[in-house]
Amino acid sequence: MTETRLIDRAILRLSKTEDSEDIREFLQGLVTQNMATVVKDAPQWSALLTAQGKVLFDFFLWADGDDILIDCETEQADGLVRRLKLYRLRRKIEIARDDSIGVHWALAADDQPVDPRLASLGHRWLADAGEGEGVQEDYRKHRLSLSVTEGAAELGSDKTLWLECNATELNGVSFTKGCYVGQENTARMNYRQKVNRRMVVAPIGQADEKRQRIAYPEYGLSVEHRRVDDLKTLDLPDWLAKAI
């Protein structure tokens, strides 16, 4: 069997412990994505922000009956659980890791969901955790080749405004869902079209170390948080060039 696991990803399961609870309603007031769009086999990219609209965690949301599954970085999973529990208060909701489920990826897997950010990113799905070395290196190299950034090492934590992470262009935010944490500043930026900086992936030979978040010398690439005016020298992918 061909290896497809992303072993640097973890699954959190949010489930209700009383019938009167509603997991979607709980998350609707927290995350950037409209929970109504999270349906079976249609994952959605989303984030939990600070009140100022800066990203703390980015992740994928999956529907599993009445439960919602969160596909997040393994290294950030415990921190995300703690943050969600702060918002839970006395609600009858269980928030815990589900290590029986793994995140899988392949560039070609027509029977599996397409990545909700860009179809060219390939296919992503959930299945048994299984074993193996994983394909995270192949996935990362392909993702960066399309100038798509994700995760704490690239986006930072409480460092980058969500729209600067290209959330609009990559379908990571709803502007019609109503209030959520960080919504006011995010909506204002969108209304005024004031996204002055962008997360980009540059050839390492054109790197700006002052703007660099992380370098991947093995790929010859640098992930950077640059002003839009400083992107003119870069060969941007079509989806980002059109946005700018």
PDB file of C-alpha atoms in Angstrom:
ATOM      1  CA  MET A   1       0.000   0.000   0.000  1.00  0.00           C
ATOM      2  CA  THR A   2       1.299   3.456  -0.896  1.00  0.00           C
ATOM      3  CA  GLU A   3       2.166   5.590   2.136  1.00  0.00           C
ATOM      4  CA  THR A   4      -0.155   8.601   2.519  1.00  0.00           C
ATOM      5  CA  ARG A   5      -0.008   9.586   6.193  1.00  0.00           C
ATOM      6  CA  LEU A   6       0.927  13.034   7.442  1.00  0.00           C
ATOM      7  CA  ILE A   7       2.415  12.001  10.767  1.00  0.00           C
ATOM      8  CA  ASP A   8       2.975  15.596  11.872  1.00  0.00           C
ATOM      9  CA  ARG A   9      -0.798  16.096  12.096  1.00  0.00           C
ATOM     10  CA  ALA A  10      -3.151  15.190  14.953  1.00  0.00           C
ATOM     11  CA  ILE A  11      -6.916  14.917  15.301  1.00  0.00           C
ATOM     12  CA  LEU A  12      -8.956  16.582  18.045  1.00  0.00           C
ATOM     13  CA  ARG A  13     -12.514  15.393  18.574  1.00  0.00           C
ATOM     14  CA  LEU A  14     -15.192  17.721  19.924  1.00  0.00           C
ATOM     15  CA  SER A  15     -18.254  15.846  21.091  1.00  0.00           C
ATOM     16  CA  LYS A  16     -21.240  16.700  23.247  1.00  0.00           C
ATOM     17  CA  THR A  17     -21.863  14.968  26.561  1.00  0.00           C
ATOM     18  CA  GLU A  18     -25.472  16.171  26.740  1.00  0.00           C
ATOM     19  CA  ASP A  19     -28.016  16.073  23.909  1.00  0.00           C
ATOM     20  CA  SER A  20     -28.846  19.748  24.365  1.00  0.00           C
ATOM     21  CA  GLU A  21     -25.339  20.801  23.334  1.00  0.00           C
ATOM     22  CA  ASP A  22     -24.361  21.848  19.806  1.00  0.00           C
ATOM     23  CA  ILE A  23     -20.700  21.614  18.786  1.00  0.00           C
ATOM     24  CA  ARG A  24     -21.201  23.678  15.650  1.00  0.00           C
ATOM     25  CA  GLU A  25     -22.828  26.496  17.589  1.00  0.00           C
ATOM     26  CA  PHE A  26     -19.928  26.459  20.066  1.00  0.00           C
ATOM     27  CA  LEU A  27     -17.323  26.752  17.316  1.00  0.00           C
ATOM     28  CA  GLN A  28     -19.324  29.225  15.237  1.00  0.00           C
ATOM     29  CA  GLY A  29     -18.533  31.990  17.712  1.00  0.00           C
ATOM     30  CA  LEU A  30     -14.838  31.116  17.836  1.00  0.00           C
ATOM     31  CA  VAL A  31     -13.376  30.179  14.448  1.00  0.00           C
ATOM     32  CA  THR A  32     -13.059  32.070  11.158  1.00  0.00           C
ATOM     33  CA  GLN A  33     -14.995  29.554   9.066  1.00  0.00           C
ATOM     34  CA  ASN A  34     -18.774  29.277   8.785  1.00  0.00           C
ATOM     35  CA  MET A  35     -19.613  25.971  10.459  1.00  0.00           C
ATOM     36  CA  ALA A  36     -22.547  25.492   8.095  1.00  0.00           C
ATOM     37  CA  THR A  37     -20.029  24.736   5.325  1.00  0.00           C
ATOM     38  CA  VAL A  38     -18.410  21.926   7.330  1.00  0.00           C
ATOM     39  CA  VAL A  39     -20.208  18.843   6.038  1.00  0.00           C
ATOM     40  CA  LYS A  40     -19.244  15.232   5.359  1.00  0.00           C
ATOM     41  CA  ASP A  41     -16.216  14.908   3.076  1.00  0.00           C
ATOM     42  CA  ALA A  42     -15.914  18.692   2.724  1.00  0.00           C
ATOM     43  CA  PRO A  43     -13.182  19.849   5.131  1.00  0.00           C
ATOM     44  CA  GLN A  44     -12.710  23.580   5.648  1.00  0.00           C
ATOM     45  CA  TRP A  45      -9.524  25.464   6.456  1.00  0.00           C
ATOM     46  CA  SER A  46      -9.981  27.776   9.424  1.00  0.00           C
ATOM     47  CA  ALA A  47      -8.237  29.457  12.341  1.00  0.00           C
ATOM     48  CA  LEU A  48      -8.585  30.590  15.918  1.00  0.00           C
ATOM     49  CA  LEU A  49      -7.475  34.214  16.248  1.00  0.00           C
ATOM     50  CA  THR A  50      -6.608  36.725  18.912  1.00  0.00           C
ATOM     51  CA  ALA A  51      -9.047  39.557  19.563  1.00  0.00           C
ATOM     52  CA  GLN A  52      -6.858  41.683  17.258  1.00  0.00           C
ATOM     53  CA  GLY A  53      -7.250  39.224  14.380  1.00  0.00           C
ATOM     54  CA  LYS A  54      -3.834  37.558  14.572  1.00  0.00           C
ATOM     55  CA  VAL A  55      -3.648  33.821  14.041  1.00  0.00           C
ATOM     56  CA  LEU A  56      -3.003  31.570  17.025  1.00  0.00           C
ATOM     57  CA  PHE A  57      -3.790  28.222  15.402  1.00  0.00           C
ATOM     58  CA  ASP A  58      -4.735  27.221  11.870  1.00  0.00           C
ATOM     59  CA  PHE A  59      -6.430  23.876  11.175  1.00  0.00           C
ATOM     60  CA  PHE A  60      -8.954  21.947   9.116  1.00  0.00           C
ATOM     61  CA  LEU A  61     -12.489  21.258  10.323  1.00  0.00           C
ATOM     62  CA  TRP A  62     -14.180  17.943   9.510  1.00  0.00           C
ATOM     63  CA  ALA A  63     -17.726  16.761  10.174  1.00  0.00           C
ATOM     64  CA  ASP A  64     -18.264  13.391  11.836  1.00  0.00           C
ATOM     65  CA  GLY A  65     -21.953  13.093  12.649  1.00  0.00           C
ATOM     66  CA  ASP A  66     -22.684  15.390  15.586  1.00  0.00           C
ATOM     67  CA  ASP A  67     -18.951  15.598  16.339  1.00  0.00           C
ATOM     68  CA  ILE A  68     -16.450  17.972  14.771  1.00  0.00           C
ATOM     69  CA  LEU A  69     -12.883  16.829  14.139  1.00  0.00           C
ATOM     70  CA  ILE A  70     -10.002  19.287  14.035  1.00  0.00           C
ATOM     71  CA  ASP A  71      -7.001  18.371  11.903  1.00  0.00           C
ATOM     72  CA  CYS A  72      -4.104  20.352  13.407  1.00  0.00           C
ATOM     73  CA  GLU A  73      -0.339  20.249  13.883  1.00  0.00           C
ATOM     74  CA  THR A  74       0.714  17.571  16.347  1.00  0.00           C
ATOM     75  CA  GLU A  75       3.036  20.002  18.115  1.00  0.00           C
ATOM     76  CA  GLN A  76       0.197  22.499  18.557  1.00  0.00           C
ATOM     77  CA  ALA A  77      -2.535  20.005  19.503  1.00  0.00           C
ATOM     78  CA  ASP A  78      -2.221  20.254  23.282  1.00  0.00           C
ATOM     79  CA  GLY A  79      -2.115  24.051  23.163  1.00  0.00           C
ATOM     80  CA  LEU A  80      -5.223  24.149  20.988  1.00  0.00           C
ATOM     81  CA  VAL A  81      -7.050  21.816  23.385  1.00  0.00           C
ATOM     82  CA  ARG A  82      -6.208  24.126  26.288  1.00  0.00           C
ATOM     83  CA  ARG A  83      -7.365  27.203  24.382  1.00  0.00           C
ATOM     84  CA  LEU A  84     -10.679  25.621  23.377  1.00  0.00           C
ATOM     85  CA  LYS A  85     -11.287  24.491  26.948  1.00  0.00           C
ATOM     86  CA  LEU A  86     -10.889  28.097  28.115  1.00  0.00           C
ATOM     87  CA  TYR A  87     -13.816  29.029  25.884  1.00  0.00           C
ATOM     88  CA  ARG A  88     -15.847  25.951  26.807  1.00  0.00           C
ATOM     89  CA  LEU A  89     -16.575  27.203  30.348  1.00  0.00           C
ATOM     90  CA  ARG A  90     -19.334  24.949  31.761  1.00  0.00           C
ATOM     91  CA  ARG A  91     -20.645  23.669  28.455  1.00  0.00           C
ATOM     92  CA  LYS A  92     -21.117  19.909  28.244  1.00  0.00           C
ATOM     93  CA  ILE A  93     -18.536  19.381  25.528  1.00  0.00           C
ATOM     94  CA  GLU A  94     -15.651  16.921  25.466  1.00  0.00           C
ATOM     95  CA  ILE A  95     -12.446  18.135  23.769  1.00  0.00           C
ATOM     96  CA  ALA A  96      -9.683  15.543  23.401  1.00  0.00           C
ATOM     97  CA  ARG A  97      -7.235  14.004  20.964  1.00  0.00           C
ATOM     98  CA  ASP A  98      -8.365  11.028  18.929  1.00  0.00           C
ATOM     99  CA  ASP A  99      -5.213   9.105  18.098  1.00  0.00           C
ATOM    100  CA  SER A 100      -7.103   6.371  16.268  1.00  0.00           C
ATOM    101  CA  ILE A 101      -7.556   8.661  13.262  1.00  0.00           C
ATOM    102  CA  GLY A 102      -4.786   9.861  10.965  1.00  0.00           C
ATOM    103  CA  VAL A 103      -4.580  12.596   8.355  1.00  0.00           C
ATOM    104  CA  HIS A 104      -3.715  11.412   4.861  1.00  0.00           C
ATOM    105  CA  TRP A 105      -2.614  13.204   1.685  1.00  0.00           C
ATOM    106  CA  ALA A 106      -1.933  12.387  -1.943  1.00  0.00           C
ATOM    107  CA  LEU A 107      -1.541  14.517  -5.009  1.00  0.00           C
ATOM    108  CA  ALA A 108      -3.822  12.174  -6.948  1.00  0.00           C
ATOM    109  CA  ALA A 109      -6.661  10.425  -5.109  1.00  0.00           C
ATOM    110  CA  ASP A 110      -9.863  11.118  -7.013  1.00  0.00           C
ATOM    111  CA  ASP A 111     -12.074   9.308  -4.511  1.00  0.00           C
ATOM    112  CA  GLN A 112     -10.975  11.602  -1.656  1.00  0.00           C
ATOM    113  CA  PRO A 113     -11.791  15.251  -0.795  1.00  0.00           C
ATOM    114  CA  VAL A 114      -9.873  17.989  -2.559  1.00  0.00           C
ATOM    115  CA  ASP A 115      -7.910  20.397  -0.371  1.00  0.00           C
ATOM    116  CA  PRO A 116     -10.331  23.301   0.265  1.00  0.00           C
ATOM    117  CA  ARG A 117      -7.634  25.941  -0.207  1.00  0.00           C
ATOM    118  CA  LEU A 118      -6.486  25.086  -3.739  1.00  0.00           C
ATOM    119  CA  ALA A 119      -7.395  22.083  -5.864  1.00  0.00           C
ATOM    120  CA  SER A 120      -3.776  21.923  -7.032  1.00  0.00           C
ATOM    121  CA  LEU A 121      -2.725  21.096  -3.449  1.00  0.00           C
ATOM    122  CA  GLY A 122      -4.126  17.606  -3.947  1.00  0.00           C
ATOM    123  CA  HIS A 123      -6.414  15.449  -1.840  1.00  0.00           C
ATOM    124  CA  ARG A 124      -6.744  15.230   1.924  1.00  0.00           C
ATOM    125  CA  TRP A 125      -8.720  12.731   3.980  1.00  0.00           C
ATOM    126  CA  LEU A 126      -9.034  11.033   7.356  1.00  0.00           C
ATOM    127  CA  ALA A 127      -8.543   7.305   7.908  1.00  0.00           C
ATOM    128  CA  ASP A 128      -6.961   4.864  10.340  1.00  0.00           C
ATOM    129  CA  ALA A 129      -3.786   6.230  11.879  1.00  0.00           C
ATOM    130  CA  GLY A 130      -1.749   3.233  10.747  1.00  0.00           C
ATOM    131  CA  GLU A 131       2.038   3.176  10.746  1.00  0.00           C
ATOM    132  CA  GLY A 132       4.854   4.269   8.492  1.00  0.00           C
ATOM    133  CA  GLU A 133       7.279   7.106   7.897  1.00  0.00           C
ATOM    134  CA  GLY A 134       4.668   9.400   6.365  1.00  0.00           C
ATOM    135  CA  VAL A 135       4.655  11.714   3.346  1.00  0.00           C
ATOM    136  CA  GLN A 136       4.888  15.046   5.139  1.00  0.00           C
ATOM    137  CA  GLU A 137       8.102  15.989   3.302  1.00  0.00           C
ATOM    138  CA  ASP A 138       6.498  15.432  -0.117  1.00  0.00           C
ATOM    139  CA  TYR A 139       3.423  17.359   1.007  1.00  0.00           C
ATOM    140  CA  ARG A 140       5.440  20.275   2.394  1.00  0.00           C
ATOM    141  CA  LYS A 141       7.580  20.575  -0.726  1.00  0.00           C
ATOM    142  CA  HIS A 142       4.509  20.573  -2.966  1.00  0.00           C
ATOM    143  CA  ARG A 143       2.620  23.048  -0.768  1.00  0.00           C
ATOM    144  CA  LEU A 144       5.529  25.484  -0.655  1.00  0.00           C
ATOM    145  CA  SER A 145       5.952  25.244  -4.436  1.00  0.00           C
ATOM    146  CA  LEU A 146       2.462  26.784  -4.638  1.00  0.00           C
ATOM    147  CA  SER A 147       3.371  29.504  -2.090  1.00  0.00           C
ATOM    148  CA  VAL A 148       0.844  28.185   0.433  1.00  0.00           C
ATOM    149  CA  THR A 149       1.918  28.676   4.045  1.00  0.00           C
ATOM    150  CA  GLU A 150       0.542  27.041   7.180  1.00  0.00           C
ATOM    151  CA  GLY A 151       1.421  26.151  10.752  1.00  0.00           C
ATOM    152  CA  ALA A 152       3.114  27.879  13.647  1.00  0.00           C
ATOM    153  CA  ALA A 153       6.632  27.796  12.199  1.00  0.00           C
ATOM    154  CA  GLU A 154       5.530  29.678   9.092  1.00  0.00           C
ATOM    155  CA  LEU A 155       2.584  31.808  10.197  1.00  0.00           C
ATOM    156  CA  GLY A 156       3.782  32.345  13.753  1.00  0.00           C
ATOM    157  CA  SER A 157       1.567  32.501  16.832  1.00  0.00           C
ATOM    158  CA  ASP A 158       0.041  35.902  17.585  1.00  0.00           C
ATOM    159  CA  LYS A 159       2.333  37.429  14.942  1.00  0.00           C
ATOM    160  CA  THR A 160       0.375  37.573  11.698  1.00  0.00           C
ATOM    161  CA  LEU A 161      -3.052  38.931  10.824  1.00  0.00           C
ATOM    162  CA  TRP A 162      -5.211  36.201   9.331  1.00  0.00           C
ATOM    163  CA  LEU A 163      -5.828  37.997   6.047  1.00  0.00           C
ATOM    164  CA  GLU A 164      -2.061  38.444   5.674  1.00  0.00           C
ATOM    165  CA  CYS A 165      -1.939  34.637   5.623  1.00  0.00           C
ATOM    166  CA  ASN A 166      -3.937  34.784   2.363  1.00  0.00           C
ATOM    167  CA  ALA A 167      -6.999  33.458   4.178  1.00  0.00           C
ATOM    168  CA  THR A 168      -9.419  35.148   1.782  1.00  0.00           C
ATOM    169  CA  GLU A 169      -7.826  33.673  -1.312  1.00  0.00           C
ATOM    170  CA  LEU A 170      -7.419  30.238   0.280  1.00  0.00           C
ATOM    171  CA  ASN A 171     -10.998  30.004   1.561  1.00  0.00           C
ATOM    172  CA  GLY A 172     -10.083  30.246   5.240  1.00  0.00           C
ATOM    173  CA  VAL A 173     -12.561  32.898   6.343  1.00  0.00           C
ATOM    174  CA  SER A 174     -16.265  33.726   6.051  1.00  0.00           C
ATOM    175  CA  PHE A 175     -17.333  37.359   5.851  1.00  0.00           C
ATOM    176  CA  THR A 176     -21.032  36.554   6.230  1.00  0.00           C
ATOM    177  CA  LYS A 177     -21.125  34.259   9.280  1.00  0.00           C
ATOM    178  CA  GLY A 178     -21.325  36.887  12.015  1.00  0.00           C
ATOM    179  CA  CYS A 179     -19.152  37.413  15.068  1.00  0.00           C
ATOM    180  CA  TYR A 180     -16.170  35.308  16.125  1.00  0.00           C
ATOM    181  CA  VAL A 181     -12.956  36.045  17.973  1.00  0.00           C
ATOM    182  CA  GLY A 182     -10.944  38.553  15.924  1.00  0.00           C
ATOM    183  CA  GLN A 183     -13.806  39.223  13.513  1.00  0.00           C
ATOM    184  CA  GLU A 184     -13.934  43.010  13.888  1.00  0.00           C
ATOM    185  CA  ASN A 185     -10.425  43.748  12.665  1.00  0.00           C
ATOM    186  CA  THR A 186     -10.562  40.986  10.046  1.00  0.00           C
ATOM    187  CA  ALA A 187     -13.805  42.347   8.582  1.00  0.00           C
ATOM    188  CA  ARG A 188     -12.468  45.916   8.641  1.00  0.00           C
ATOM    189  CA  MET A 189      -9.345  44.923   6.715  1.00  0.00           C
ATOM    190  CA  ASN A 190     -11.462  43.172   4.115  1.00  0.00           C
ATOM    191  CA  TYR A 191     -13.913  46.060   3.772  1.00  0.00           C
ATOM    192  CA  ARG A 192     -11.117  48.617   3.377  1.00  0.00           C
ATOM    193  CA  GLN A 193      -8.958  46.278   1.264  1.00  0.00           C
ATOM    194  CA  LYS A 194      -6.058  47.060   3.593  1.00  0.00           C
ATOM    195  CA  VAL A 195      -3.950  43.919   3.443  1.00  0.00           C
ATOM    196  CA  ASN A 196      -0.540  45.571   3.296  1.00  0.00           C
ATOM    197  CA  ARG A 197       1.567  42.486   4.005  1.00  0.00           C
ATOM    198  CA  ARG A 198       1.432  38.913   2.771  1.00  0.00           C
ATOM    199  CA  MET A 199       2.890  35.556   3.657  1.00  0.00           C
ATOM    200  CA  VAL A 200       4.878  34.378   0.638  1.00  0.00           C
ATOM    201  CA  VAL A 201       7.377  31.713  -0.338  1.00  0.00           C
ATOM    202  CA  ALA A 202      10.470  33.109  -2.066  1.00  0.00           C
ATOM    203  CA  PRO A 203      13.513  31.495  -3.672  1.00  0.00           C
ATOM    204  CA  ILE A 204      16.199  31.394  -1.039  1.00  0.00           C
ATOM    205  CA  GLY A 205      18.472  33.421  -3.313  1.00  0.00           C
ATOM    206  CA  GLN A 206      15.975  36.284  -3.076  1.00  0.00           C
ATOM    207  CA  ALA A 207      15.380  35.918   0.649  1.00  0.00           C
ATOM    208  CA  ASP A 208      14.909  38.948   2.868  1.00  0.00           C
ATOM    209  CA  GLU A 209      16.260  37.777   6.210  1.00  0.00           C
ATOM    210  CA  LYS A 210      14.521  40.600   8.057  1.00  0.00           C
ATOM    211  CA  ARG A 211      11.161  39.296   6.835  1.00  0.00           C
ATOM    212  CA  GLN A 212      11.979  35.607   6.998  1.00  0.00           C
ATOM    213  CA  ARG A 213       9.952  33.287   9.236  1.00  0.00           C
ATOM    214  CA  ILE A 214      11.688  30.052   8.332  1.00  0.00           C
ATOM    215  CA  ALA A 215      14.085  28.842   5.646  1.00  0.00           C
ATOM    216  CA  TYR A 216      13.948  25.477   3.889  1.00  0.00           C
ATOM    217  CA  PRO A 217      17.414  25.210   2.319  1.00  0.00           C
ATOM    218  CA  GLU A 218      16.699  21.634   1.238  1.00  0.00           C
ATOM    219  CA  TYR A 219      14.017  23.045  -1.067  1.00  0.00           C
ATOM    220  CA  GLY A 220      15.824  26.301  -1.827  1.00  0.00           C
ATOM    221  CA  LEU A 221      12.892  28.262  -0.362  1.00  0.00           C
ATOM    222  CA  SER A 222      12.250  30.938   2.261  1.00  0.00           C
ATOM    223  CA  VAL A 223       8.905  31.660   3.965  1.00  0.00           C
ATOM    224  CA  GLU A 224       8.518  35.382   4.529  1.00  0.00           C
ATOM    225  CA  HIS A 225       6.123  38.042   5.789  1.00  0.00           C
ATOM    226  CA  ARG A 226       6.616  40.828   3.270  1.00  0.00           C
ATOM    227  CA  ARG A 227       5.015  44.126   2.434  1.00  0.00           C
ATOM    228  CA  VAL A 228       2.991  43.926  -0.778  1.00  0.00           C
ATOM    229  CA  ASP A 229       5.244  46.560  -2.367  1.00  0.00           C
ATOM    230  CA  ASP A 230       8.202  44.200  -1.911  1.00  0.00           C
ATOM    231  CA  LEU A 231       6.643  41.346  -3.878  1.00  0.00           C
ATOM    232  CA  LYS A 232       7.137  42.791  -7.353  1.00  0.00           C
ATOM    233  CA  THR A 233      10.437  40.976  -7.882  1.00  0.00           C
ATOM    234  CA  LEU A 234       8.988  37.559  -7.052  1.00  0.00           C
ATOM    235  CA  ASP A 235       7.475  35.078  -9.472  1.00  0.00           C
ATOM    236  CA  LEU A 236       4.169  34.565  -7.682  1.00  0.00           C
ATOM    237  CA  PRO A 237       1.666  31.796  -8.455  1.00  0.00           C
ATOM    238  CA  ASP A 238      -1.420  32.919 -10.356  1.00  0.00           C
ATOM    239  CA  TRP A 239      -3.771  32.699  -7.372  1.00  0.00           C
ATOM    240  CA  LEU A 240      -1.616  35.089  -5.317  1.00  0.00           C
ATOM    241  CA  ALA A 241      -0.658  37.409  -8.167  1.00  0.00           C
ATOM    242  CA  LYS A 242      -4.337  37.985  -8.941  1.00  0.00           C
ATOM    243  CA  ALA A 243      -5.101  38.747  -5.301  1.00  0.00           C
ATOM    244  CA  ILE A 244      -2.345  41.340  -5.070  1.00  0.00           C
TER     245      ILE A 244
END
